[in-house]
mmCIF file of C-alpha atoms in Angstrom:
data_model
loop_
_atom_site.group_PDB
_atom_site.id
_atom_site.type_symbol
_atom_site.label_atom_id
_atom_site.label_comp_id
_atom_site.label_asym_id
_atom_site.label_seq_id
_atom_site.Cartn_x
_atom_site.Cartn_y
_atom_site.Cartn_z
ATOM 1 C CA UNK Z 1 0.029 -0.068 -0.007
ATOM 2 C CA UNK Z 2 1.427 3.473 -0.830
ATOM 3 C CA UNK Z 3 0.474 6.581 0.437
ATOM 4 C CA UNK Z 4 1.382 9.801 -1.497
ATOM 5 C CA UNK Z 5 1.364 13.584 -0.470
ATOM 6 C CA UNK Z 6 1.757 16.373 -2.682
ATOM 7 C CA UNK Z 7 1.615 20.173 -1.714
ATOM 8 C CA UNK Z 8 2.453 22.854 -4.237
ATOM 9 C CA UNK Z 9 2.871 26.686 -3.177
ATOM 10 C CA UNK Z 10 2.992 29.271 -5.612
ATOM 11 C CA UNK Z 11 5.618 32.142 -5.309
ATOM 12 C CA UNK Z 12 3.520 34.172 -2.875
ATOM 13 C CA UNK Z 13 2.759 31.379 -0.583
ATOM 14 C CA UNK Z 14 6.301 30.116 -0.553
ATOM 15 C CA UNK Z 15 7.690 33.415 0.237
ATOM 16 C CA UNK Z 16 5.252 33.943 3.217
ATOM 17 C CA UNK Z 17 5.574 30.437 4.656
ATOM 18 C CA UNK Z 18 7.350 28.064 2.390
ATOM 19 C CA UNK Z 19 10.433 27.769 4.834
ATOM 20 C CA UNK Z 20 8.230 27.229 7.893
ATOM 21 C CA UNK Z 21 6.151 24.784 6.337
ATOM 22 C CA UNK Z 22 9.188 22.831 4.917
ATOM 23 C CA UNK Z 23 10.846 22.692 8.708
ATOM 24 C CA UNK Z 24 7.740 21.750 10.072
ATOM 25 C CA UNK Z 25 7.077 18.681 7.498
ATOM 26 C CA UNK Z 26 10.745 17.714 7.657
ATOM 27 C CA UNK Z 27 10.788 17.184 11.331
ATOM 28 C CA UNK Z 28 7.570 15.328 11.549
ATOM 29 C CA UNK Z 29 8.334 13.042 8.654
ATOM 30 C CA UNK Z 30 11.740 12.296 9.841
ATOM 31 C CA UNK Z 31 10.561 10.958 13.072
ATOM 32 C CA UNK Z 32 8.568 8.500 10.969
ATOM 33 C CA UNK Z 33 11.595 7.770 8.538
ATOM 34 C CA UNK Z 34 9.978 9.397 5.700
ATOM 35 C CA UNK Z 35 12.313 11.583 3.310
ATOM 36 C CA UNK Z 36 10.420 14.786 1.909
ATOM 37 C CA UNK Z 37 11.358 15.883 -1.637
ATOM 38 C CA UNK Z 38 11.063 19.618 -2.570
ATOM 39 C CA UNK Z 39 11.305 20.414 -6.241
ATOM 40 C CA UNK Z 40 10.933 23.841 -8.203
ATOM 41 C CA UNK Z 41 8.010 23.573 -10.872
ATOM 42 C CA UNK Z 42 8.189 27.002 -12.692
ATOM 43 C CA UNK Z 43 7.454 29.445 -10.253
ATOM 44 C CA UNK Z 44 6.164 27.235 -7.746
ATOM 45 C CA UNK Z 45 7.598 24.782 -5.046
ATOM 46 C CA UNK Z 46 6.338 21.338 -4.779
ATOM 47 C CA UNK Z 47 6.715 19.140 -1.436
ATOM 48 C CA UNK Z 48 6.006 15.517 -1.563
ATOM 49 C CA UNK Z 49 6.465 12.332 -0.098
ATOM 50 C CA UNK Z 50 5.863 8.712 -0.700
ATOM 51 C CA UNK Z 51 5.268 6.054 1.893
ATOM 52 C CA UNK Z 52 4.937 2.083 1.101
ATOM 53 C CA UNK Z 53 3.312 0.041 3.780
ATOM 54 C CA UNK Z 54 3.465 -3.805 3.875
ATOM 55 C CA UNK Z 55 -0.229 -4.192 5.294
ATOM 56 C CA UNK Z 56 -3.111 -2.307 6.813
ATOM 57 C CA UNK Z 57 -1.704 -3.416 10.338
ATOM 58 C CA UNK Z 58 1.590 -1.537 9.347
ATOM 59 C CA UNK Z 59 -0.357 1.462 8.682
ATOM 60 C CA UNK Z 60 -2.186 1.198 12.076
ATOM 61 C CA UNK Z 61 1.105 0.698 13.828
ATOM 62 C CA UNK Z 62 3.038 3.632 11.958
ATOM 63 C CA UNK Z 63 0.781 6.182 10.603
ATOM 64 C CA UNK Z 64 0.341 7.886 13.798
ATOM 65 C CA UNK Z 65 4.353 8.727 13.886
ATOM 66 C CA UNK Z 66 3.370 10.792 10.964
ATOM 67 C CA UNK Z 67 1.663 13.558 13.390
ATOM 68 C CA UNK Z 68 -0.124 15.334 10.457
ATOM 69 C CA UNK Z 69 -3.179 13.015 10.540
ATOM 70 C CA UNK Z 70 -5.472 11.261 13.407
ATOM 71 C CA UNK Z 71 -6.214 7.919 12.090
ATOM 72 C CA UNK Z 72 -8.816 5.488 13.427
ATOM 73 C CA UNK Z 73 -9.231 2.116 11.785
ATOM 74 C CA UNK Z 74 -12.047 -0.444 12.844
ATOM 75 C CA UNK Z 75 -11.680 -4.077 11.989
ATOM 76 C CA UNK Z 76 -14.122 -6.542 11.292
ATOM 77 C CA UNK Z 77 -12.987 -10.068 10.342
ATOM 78 C CA UNK Z 78 -15.295 -12.316 8.244
ATOM 79 C CA UNK Z 79 -14.460 -15.773 6.974
ATOM 80 C CA UNK Z 80 -13.577 -14.862 3.451
ATOM 81 C CA UNK Z 81 -12.254 -11.215 4.251
ATOM 82 C CA UNK Z 82 -11.306 -8.751 6.656
ATOM 83 C CA UNK Z 83 -13.148 -5.238 6.661
ATOM 84 C CA UNK Z 84 -11.185 -2.301 7.747
ATOM 85 C CA UNK Z 85 -13.131 1.072 8.152
ATOM 86 C CA UNK Z 86 -10.579 4.043 8.002
ATOM 87 C CA UNK Z 87 -11.156 7.543 9.085
ATOM 88 C CA UNK Z 88 -8.118 9.903 8.683
ATOM 89 C CA UNK Z 89 -8.397 13.469 10.243
ATOM 90 C CA UNK Z 90 -6.015 15.931 8.874
ATOM 91 C CA UNK Z 91 -4.265 17.958 11.174
ATOM 92 C CA UNK Z 92 -3.411 20.908 8.882
ATOM 93 C CA UNK Z 93 -5.253 23.635 10.909
ATOM 94 C CA UNK Z 94 -2.879 23.196 13.737
ATOM 95 C CA UNK Z 95 0.007 23.592 11.321
ATOM 96 C CA UNK Z 96 -1.224 26.991 9.900
ATOM 97 C CA UNK Z 97 -1.262 28.370 13.385
ATOM 98 C CA UNK Z 98 2.234 27.299 14.074
ATOM 99 C CA UNK Z 99 3.278 28.678 10.672
ATOM 100 C CA UNK Z 100 1.675 32.173 11.491
ATOM 101 C CA UNK Z 101 3.367 31.974 15.017
ATOM 102 C CA UNK Z 102 6.925 31.643 13.567
ATOM 103 C CA UNK Z 103 6.363 34.266 10.809
ATOM 104 C CA UNK Z 104 6.894 36.919 13.442
ATOM 105 C CA UNK Z 105 5.668 40.499 12.383
ATOM 106 C CA UNK Z 106 4.234 40.867 8.995
ATOM 107 C CA UNK Z 107 3.145 43.892 7.055
ATOM 108 C CA UNK Z 108 -0.336 42.214 6.581
ATOM 109 C CA UNK Z 109 -2.755 41.104 9.334
ATOM 110 C CA UNK Z 110 -2.567 37.497 10.340
ATOM 111 C CA UNK Z 111 -6.036 36.805 9.447
ATOM 112 C CA UNK Z 112 -5.396 37.513 5.990
ATOM 113 C CA UNK Z 113 -2.473 35.126 5.809
ATOM 114 C CA UNK Z 114 -4.528 32.696 7.422
ATOM 115 C CA UNK Z 115 -7.124 32.986 4.719
ATOM 116 C CA UNK Z 116 -4.512 32.776 2.168
ATOM 117 C CA UNK Z 117 -3.117 29.785 3.619
ATOM 118 C CA UNK Z 118 -6.444 27.965 3.854
ATOM 119 C CA UNK Z 119 -6.926 28.519 0.099
ATOM 120 C CA UNK Z 120 -3.880 26.291 -0.570
ATOM 121 C CA UNK Z 121 -4.699 22.816 -1.833
ATOM 122 C CA UNK Z 122 -2.664 19.568 -1.132
ATOM 123 C CA UNK Z 123 -3.292 16.122 -3.018
ATOM 124 C CA UNK Z 124 -3.207 13.160 -0.718
ATOM 125 C CA UNK Z 125 -3.188 9.801 -2.755
ATOM 126 C CA UNK Z 126 -3.427 6.343 -1.693
ATOM 127 C CA UNK Z 127 -2.672 3.248 -3.872
ATOM 128 C CA UNK Z 128 -3.902 -0.045 -2.998
ATOM 129 C CA UNK Z 129 -2.461 -3.536 -4.710
ATOM 130 C CA UNK Z 130 -5.991 -4.142 -6.083
ATOM 131 C CA UNK Z 131 -9.276 -2.284 -6.169
ATOM 132 C CA UNK Z 132 -9.934 -3.401 -2.671
ATOM 133 C CA UNK Z 133 -12.000 -0.382 -1.643
ATOM 134 C CA UNK Z 134 -15.466 -0.138 -0.691
ATOM 135 C CA UNK Z 135 -17.476 3.150 0.157
ATOM 136 C CA UNK Z 136 -15.261 6.453 0.330
ATOM 137 C CA UNK Z 137 -15.124 10.117 0.121
ATOM 138 C CA UNK Z 138 -12.498 10.503 -2.372
ATOM 139 C CA UNK Z 139 -12.242 13.400 -4.673
ATOM 140 C CA UNK Z 140 -10.938 11.035 -7.525
ATOM 141 C CA UNK Z 141 -10.853 7.216 -8.294
ATOM 142 C CA UNK Z 142 -8.322 6.268 -10.648
ATOM 143 C CA UNK Z 143 -8.088 2.345 -10.958
ATOM 144 C CA UNK Z 144 -6.760 1.293 -7.601
ATOM 145 C CA UNK Z 145 -5.729 4.685 -6.499
ATOM 146 C CA UNK Z 146 -7.978 7.112 -4.652
ATOM 147 C CA UNK Z 147 -7.039 10.774 -4.383
ATOM 148 C CA UNK Z 148 -8.265 13.552 -1.661
ATOM 149 C CA UNK Z 149 -7.950 17.368 -2.252
ATOM 150 C CA UNK Z 150 -7.376 18.879 0.851
ATOM 151 C CA UNK Z 151 -7.030 22.540 1.974
ATOM 152 C CA UNK Z 152 -5.561 23.591 5.516
ATOM 153 C CA UNK Z 153 -9.334 24.555 6.244
ATOM 154 C CA UNK Z 154 -10.465 21.352 5.851
ATOM 155 C CA UNK Z 155 -12.454 19.818 8.503
ATOM 156 C CA UNK Z 156 -13.900 16.892 6.882
ATOM 157 C CA UNK Z 157 -12.244 13.659 7.652
ATOM 158 C CA UNK Z 158 -11.093 10.981 4.770
ATOM 159 C CA UNK Z 159 -13.109 8.059 5.058
ATOM 160 C CA UNK Z 160 -12.454 4.570 3.317
ATOM 161 C CA UNK Z 161 -13.353 1.132 3.528
ATOM 162 C CA UNK Z 162 -11.034 -1.600 2.449
ATOM 163 C CA UNK Z 163 -11.821 -5.357 1.988
ATOM 164 C CA UNK Z 164 -8.781 -7.477 2.202
ATOM 165 C CA UNK Z 165 -9.400 -11.180 1.201
ATOM 166 C CA UNK Z 166 -8.417 -14.117 3.312
ATOM 167 C CA UNK Z 167 -6.503 -15.948 0.855
ATOM 168 C CA UNK Z 168 -6.231 -19.303 3.114
ATOM 169 C CA UNK Z 169 -10.051 -19.458 3.679
ATOM 170 C CA UNK Z 170 -10.563 -18.683 0.132
ATOM 171 C CA UNK Z 171 -8.282 -21.531 -1.231
ATOM 172 C CA UNK Z 172 -9.927 -23.756 1.400
ATOM 173 C CA UNK Z 173 -13.400 -23.135 0.683
ATOM 174 C CA UNK Z 174 -12.746 -23.430 -3.179
ATOM 175 C CA UNK Z 175 -10.742 -26.649 -2.560
ATOM 176 C CA UNK Z 176 -13.813 -28.090 -0.510
ATOM 177 C CA UNK Z 177 -16.278 -27.101 -3.454
ATOM 178 C CA UNK Z 178 -14.064 -28.776 -5.842
ATOM 179 C CA UNK Z 179 -13.836 -32.146 -3.800
ATOM 180 C CA UNK Z 180 -17.643 -31.912 -3.414
ATOM 181 C CA UNK Z 181 -18.122 -31.657 -7.254
ATOM 182 C CA UNK Z 182 -15.595 -34.235 -7.802
ATOM 183 C CA UNK Z 183 -17.470 -36.601 -5.514
ATOM 184 C CA UNK Z 184 -20.880 -35.518 -7.134
ATOM 185 C CA UNK Z 185 -19.691 -36.625 -10.715
ATOM 186 C CA UNK Z 186 -18.030 -39.857 -9.402
ATOM 187 C CA UNK Z 187 -21.314 -40.849 -7.624
ATOM 188 C CA UNK Z 188 -23.480 -39.778 -10.698
ATOM 189 C CA UNK Z 189 -21.107 -42.028 -13.094
ATOM 190 C CA UNK Z 190 -21.163 -44.913 -10.578
ATOM 191 C CA UNK Z 191 -25.178 -44.641 -10.249
ATOM 192 C CA UNK Z 192 -25.690 -44.417 -13.999
ATOM 193 C CA UNK Z 193 -23.197 -47.481 -14.611
ATOM 194 C CA UNK Z 194 -25.390 -49.430 -12.107
ATOM 195 C CA UNK Z 195 -28.684 -48.681 -13.667
ATOM 196 C CA UNK Z 196 -27.718 -49.872 -17.029
ATOM 197 C CA UNK Z 197 -29.304 -53.222 -17.959
ATOM 198 C CA UNK Z 198 -26.620 -56.187 -18.177
ATOM 199 C CA UNK Z 199 -26.469 -57.734 -21.948
#
């Protein structure tokens, strides 16, 4: 499972808060063992990271280290699959307050800077190995990748249901069905032979 984060700041936003945002992101991500990449795209600056997880359990254990999102995962075990109900609440509003506090005195009111920052959008992408997702509130779905467009002002949590098949039980169930079908065919053939009149 891959989780990708992408934030693009235009030149005005970068001059206002770029360094502070970069410092905050780097410190939080380094604690989780994630490298932040910064690139120039025309007059804008783009910040991105990609983190791969081996399983939903790995996400549950390690996503909390990011400290940019509160995650709650409810698990429901069924015989053929496990259902994961994921609710992730970005904590970007807290970061806008930290950024404002570190900017010091500005020639523009902080309320105007906060309003400007809240209009900045980031893309949060989740790529699963297969189309395993169920109901969700993603803004875009492309194959097995879901994308949410989030602003600093967003209070709506990201919601997603993931169904992970239990391969062992599926193979066991499939094997049982094959054995029963084979037994049924053998029984039918023997019964047909026993009913044929002897010459």
